[in-house]
CSV table of C-alpha atoms in Angstrom, one decimal:
chain,number,residue,atom,x,y,z
A,103,UNK,CA,131.2,93.1,106.7
A,104,UNK,CA,127.8,94.3,105.4
A,105,UNK,CA,124.8,94.1,107.7
A,106,UNK,CA,122.0,91.7,106.7
A,107,UNK,CA,118.9,93.5,105.4
A,108,UNK,CA,115.8,92.2,107.0
A,109,UNK,CA,112.8,92.2,104.7
A,110,UNK,CA,110.3,89.9,106.4
A,111,UNK,CA,108.6,90.8,109.6
A,112,UNK,CA,106.3,88.2,111.1
A,113,UNK,CA,104.2,89.0,114.1
A,114,UNK,CA,101.1,88.1,116.0
A,115,UNK,CA,100.6,91.8,117.1
A,116,UNK,CA,101.4,94.9,115.1
A,117,UNK,CA,103.3,96.3,118.1
A,118,UNK,CA,106.0,93.7,117.7
A,119,UNK,CA,106.2,94.0,114.0
A,120,UNK,CA,106.4,97.7,114.2
A,121,UNK,CA,109.3,97.7,116.6
A,122,UNK,CA,111.1,95.1,114.3
A,123,UNK,CA,110.6,97.4,111.3
A,124,UNK,CA,111.8,100.5,113.1
A,125,UNK,CA,114.9,98.7,114.2
A,126,UNK,CA,115.6,97.4,110.7
A,127,UNK,CA,115.1,100.7,108.9
A,128,UNK,CA,117.1,102.7,111.5
A,129,UNK,CA,120.1,100.3,111.8
A,130,UNK,CA,120.2,98.3,108.5
A,131,UNK,CA,118.6,100.3,105.7
A,132,UNK,CA,119.1,99.0,102.2
A,133,UNK,CA,119.3,102.5,100.7
A,134,UNK,CA,119.5,106.1,101.7
A,135,UNK,CA,117.6,108.1,99.1
A,136,UNK,CA,116.0,111.6,98.7
A,137,UNK,CA,112.6,111.5,96.9
A,138,UNK,CA,111.3,115.0,96.4
A,139,UNK,CA,114.3,116.2,98.4
A,140,UNK,CA,113.3,114.4,101.6
A,141,UNK,CA,116.1,112.2,102.9
A,142,UNK,CA,114.9,108.7,103.9
A,143,UNK,CA,116.2,105.3,104.8
A,144,UNK,CA,114.6,102.6,102.7
A,145,UNK,CA,114.2,98.8,102.6
A,146,UNK,CA,112.6,97.6,99.3
A,147,UNK,CA,110.5,94.5,98.9
A,148,UNK,CA,109.7,94.3,102.7
A,149,UNK,CA,106.9,92.0,103.9
A,150,UNK,CA,104.8,92.4,107.1
A,151,UNK,CA,102.9,89.3,107.9
A,152,UNK,CA,100.4,89.8,110.7
A,153,UNK,CA,99.3,86.3,111.8
A,154,UNK,CA,96.4,87.6,113.8
A,155,UNK,CA,94.6,90.5,112.1
A,156,UNK,CA,92.6,91.2,115.3
A,157,UNK,CA,95.9,92.5,116.8
A,158,UNK,CA,96.2,95.3,114.2
A,159,UNK,CA,95.9,98.4,116.4
A,160,UNK,CA,99.2,99.9,117.4
A,161,UNK,CA,99.1,100.6,121.1
A,162,UNK,CA,102.7,101.5,122.0
A,163,UNK,CA,102.7,104.3,124.5
A,164,UNK,CA,105.7,106.1,122.9
A,165,UNK,CA,104.0,106.1,119.5
A,166,UNK,CA,100.8,108.0,120.2
A,167,UNK,CA,98.3,107.6,117.4
A,168,UNK,CA,95.2,109.6,116.6
A,169,UNK,CA,92.6,107.0,117.3
A,170,UNK,CA,89.7,109.4,116.5
A,171,UNK,CA,91.1,110.0,113.0
A,172,UNK,CA,91.6,106.2,112.5
A,173,UNK,CA,88.0,105.6,113.5
A,174,UNK,CA,86.5,108.3,111.3
A,175,UNK,CA,88.6,107.1,108.3
A,176,UNK,CA,87.0,103.6,108.8
A,177,UNK,CA,83.5,105.0,108.8
A,178,UNK,CA,84.3,106.8,105.6
A,179,UNK,CA,85.4,103.5,104.0
A,180,UNK,CA,82.0,102.0,104.9
A,181,UNK,CA,80.2,105.1,103.6
A,182,UNK,CA,82.1,105.2,100.3
A,183,UNK,CA,82.8,108.9,100.6
A,184,UNK,CA,85.1,111.2,102.5
A,185,UNK,CA,85.0,114.6,104.0
A,186,UNK,CA,88.4,116.4,103.8
A,187,UNK,CA,87.4,119.2,106.2
A,188,UNK,CA,86.4,116.7,108.9
A,189,UNK,CA,89.6,114.7,108.4
A,190,UNK,CA,91.7,117.9,108.6
A,191,UNK,CA,90.0,118.8,111.9
A,192,UNK,CA,91.1,115.4,113.3
A,193,UNK,CA,94.6,115.4,111.7
A,194,UNK,CA,96.2,118.7,110.9
A,195,UNK,CA,99.2,117.0,109.3
A,196,UNK,CA,96.9,116.2,106.3
A,197,UNK,CA,97.0,119.9,105.2
A,198,UNK,CA,100.2,119.1,103.3
A,199,UNK,CA,98.3,116.6,101.2
A,200,UNK,CA,95.2,118.5,100.1
A,201,UNK,CA,95.3,119.2,96.4
A,202,UNK,CA,94.3,122.6,94.9
A,203,UNK,CA,90.8,121.1,94.2
A,204,UNK,CA,90.3,120.4,97.9
A,205,UNK,CA,90.6,116.6,98.0
A,206,UNK,CA,93.1,113.9,98.9
A,207,UNK,CA,93.8,111.7,95.9
A,208,UNK,CA,94.9,108.8,98.1
A,209,UNK,CA,91.7,108.4,100.1
A,210,UNK,CA,90.4,105.0,99.2
A,211,UNK,CA,86.8,105.2,100.3
A,212,UNK,CA,85.2,105.6,96.9
A,213,UNK,CA,87.6,103.1,95.3
A,214,UNK,CA,86.8,100.5,97.9
A,215,UNK,CA,83.0,101.2,97.7
A,216,UNK,CA,83.2,100.5,94.0
A,217,UNK,CA,85.2,97.3,94.3
A,218,UNK,CA,84.1,95.5,97.5
A,219,UNK,CA,80.7,94.3,96.3
A,220,UNK,CA,82.3,92.7,93.3
A,221,UNK,CA,85.0,91.0,95.4
A,222,UNK,CA,82.4,89.6,97.9
A,223,UNK,CA,80.3,88.3,95.0
A,224,UNK,CA,83.3,86.7,93.3
A,225,UNK,CA,84.5,84.9,96.4
A,226,UNK,CA,80.9,83.7,97.2
A,227,UNK,CA,80.7,82.3,93.7
A,228,UNK,CA,84.3,80.8,93.6
A,229,UNK,CA,85.9,80.7,97.1
A,230,UNK,CA,89.2,79.4,95.5
A,231,UNK,CA,89.5,82.3,93.1
A,232,UNK,CA,92.7,84.2,92.8
A,233,UNK,CA,91.0,87.0,90.9
A,234,UNK,CA,89.6,88.9,93.9
A,235,UNK,CA,91.9,91.9,93.4
A,236,UNK,CA,91.2,95.6,94.0
A,237,UNK,CA,93.3,98.0,92.1
A,238,UNK,CA,93.8,101.2,94.1
A,239,UNK,CA,96.5,103.0,92.1
A,240,UNK,CA,95.3,103.5,88.6
A,241,UNK,CA,95.3,105.7,85.5
A,242,UNK,CA,93.3,108.4,87.4
A,243,UNK,CA,96.5,108.9,89.5
A,244,UNK,CA,98.7,110.0,86.6
A,245,UNK,CA,98.7,113.7,87.2
A,246,UNK,CA,100.5,116.2,89.4
A,247,UNK,CA,99.3,115.6,93.0
A,248,UNK,CA,100.4,116.1,96.5
A,249,UNK,CA,98.9,112.8,97.5
A,250,UNK,CA,99.4,109.8,95.1
A,251,UNK,CA,98.1,106.6,96.6
A,252,UNK,CA,100.7,104.4,98.2
A,253,UNK,CA,98.6,101.3,97.9
A,254,UNK,CA,98.7,99.5,94.6
A,255,UNK,CA,96.5,96.5,95.1
A,256,UNK,CA,94.6,94.4,97.6
A,257,UNK,CA,94.1,90.8,96.9
A,258,UNK,CA,91.6,88.6,98.8
A,259,UNK,CA,92.0,84.8,99.1
A,260,UNK,CA,89.8,82.3,100.8
A,261,UNK,CA,92.1,79.6,102.1
A,262,UNK,CA,91.3,77.0,104.8
A,263,UNK,CA,87.9,78.7,105.3
A,264,UNK,CA,89.7,81.9,106.3
A,265,UNK,CA,89.8,85.2,104.4
A,266,UNK,CA,93.4,86.4,103.7
A,267,UNK,CA,94.4,89.7,102.4
A,268,UNK,CA,97.6,90.6,100.5
A,269,UNK,CA,98.4,94.3,100.1
A,270,UNK,CA,101.0,95.5,97.6
A,271,UNK,CA,102.4,99.0,98.3
A,272,UNK,CA,104.6,101.2,96.2
A,273,UNK,CA,105.6,103.1,99.4
A,274,UNK,CA,104.8,102.9,103.0
A,275,UNK,CA,106.5,105.1,105.6
A,276,UNK,CA,107.1,103.6,109.0
A,277,UNK,CA,106.0,106.7,110.9
A,278,UNK,CA,102.6,107.4,109.4
A,279,UNK,CA,101.8,104.8,106.9
A,280,UNK,CA,102.4,101.5,108.7
A,281,UNK,CA,100.4,102.2,111.9
A,282,UNK,CA,97.3,103.6,110.2
A,283,UNK,CA,97.4,101.4,107.1
A,284,UNK,CA,97.7,98.2,109.0
A,285,UNK,CA,94.7,99.0,111.1
A,286,UNK,CA,92.7,100.2,108.1
A,287,UNK,CA,93.6,97.1,106.0
A,288,UNK,CA,92.6,94.7,108.8
A,289,UNK,CA,89.3,96.6,109.1
A,290,UNK,CA,88.7,96.1,105.4
A,291,UNK,CA,89.5,92.4,105.8
A,292,UNK,CA,87.0,92.1,108.6
């Protein structure tokens, strides 16, 4: 009998959702594929629903995160620019993603800096709008790169006087993507 593929992970704290996702991918993957020659286990169309965005920082002792890197990345989002050499000092794993021209294509700081004032203005004018969407992946990403953005879009909705955020990803690895992205996305939501 085939194992049930779990696609929806609902949690109040990212720690709980993260453990659920690891278990699902490890024990009940939908596919085993090898993009760019890297063997992975995959679940498509998965949904993480974090019911309390304030609980977005992964704090599991066995999954040590680089909190300095996560903090500096947030400051770069606010500034609307990024400094690859500074990020590399904080996270040497990033050296695999620096392109020949010295930048990361997937860093979202300049893209967010461009879009966020428009999104804020739109929701102030029409809180019920469904048009408050930031496109991260775009035509600028159609070239050879070591670092194509995983995030496709971010949609913001005002519902019941609360701001909600829906993020659509083309890919999000459980080891590196989920812990840092969840924390960053909730920061953007705040």
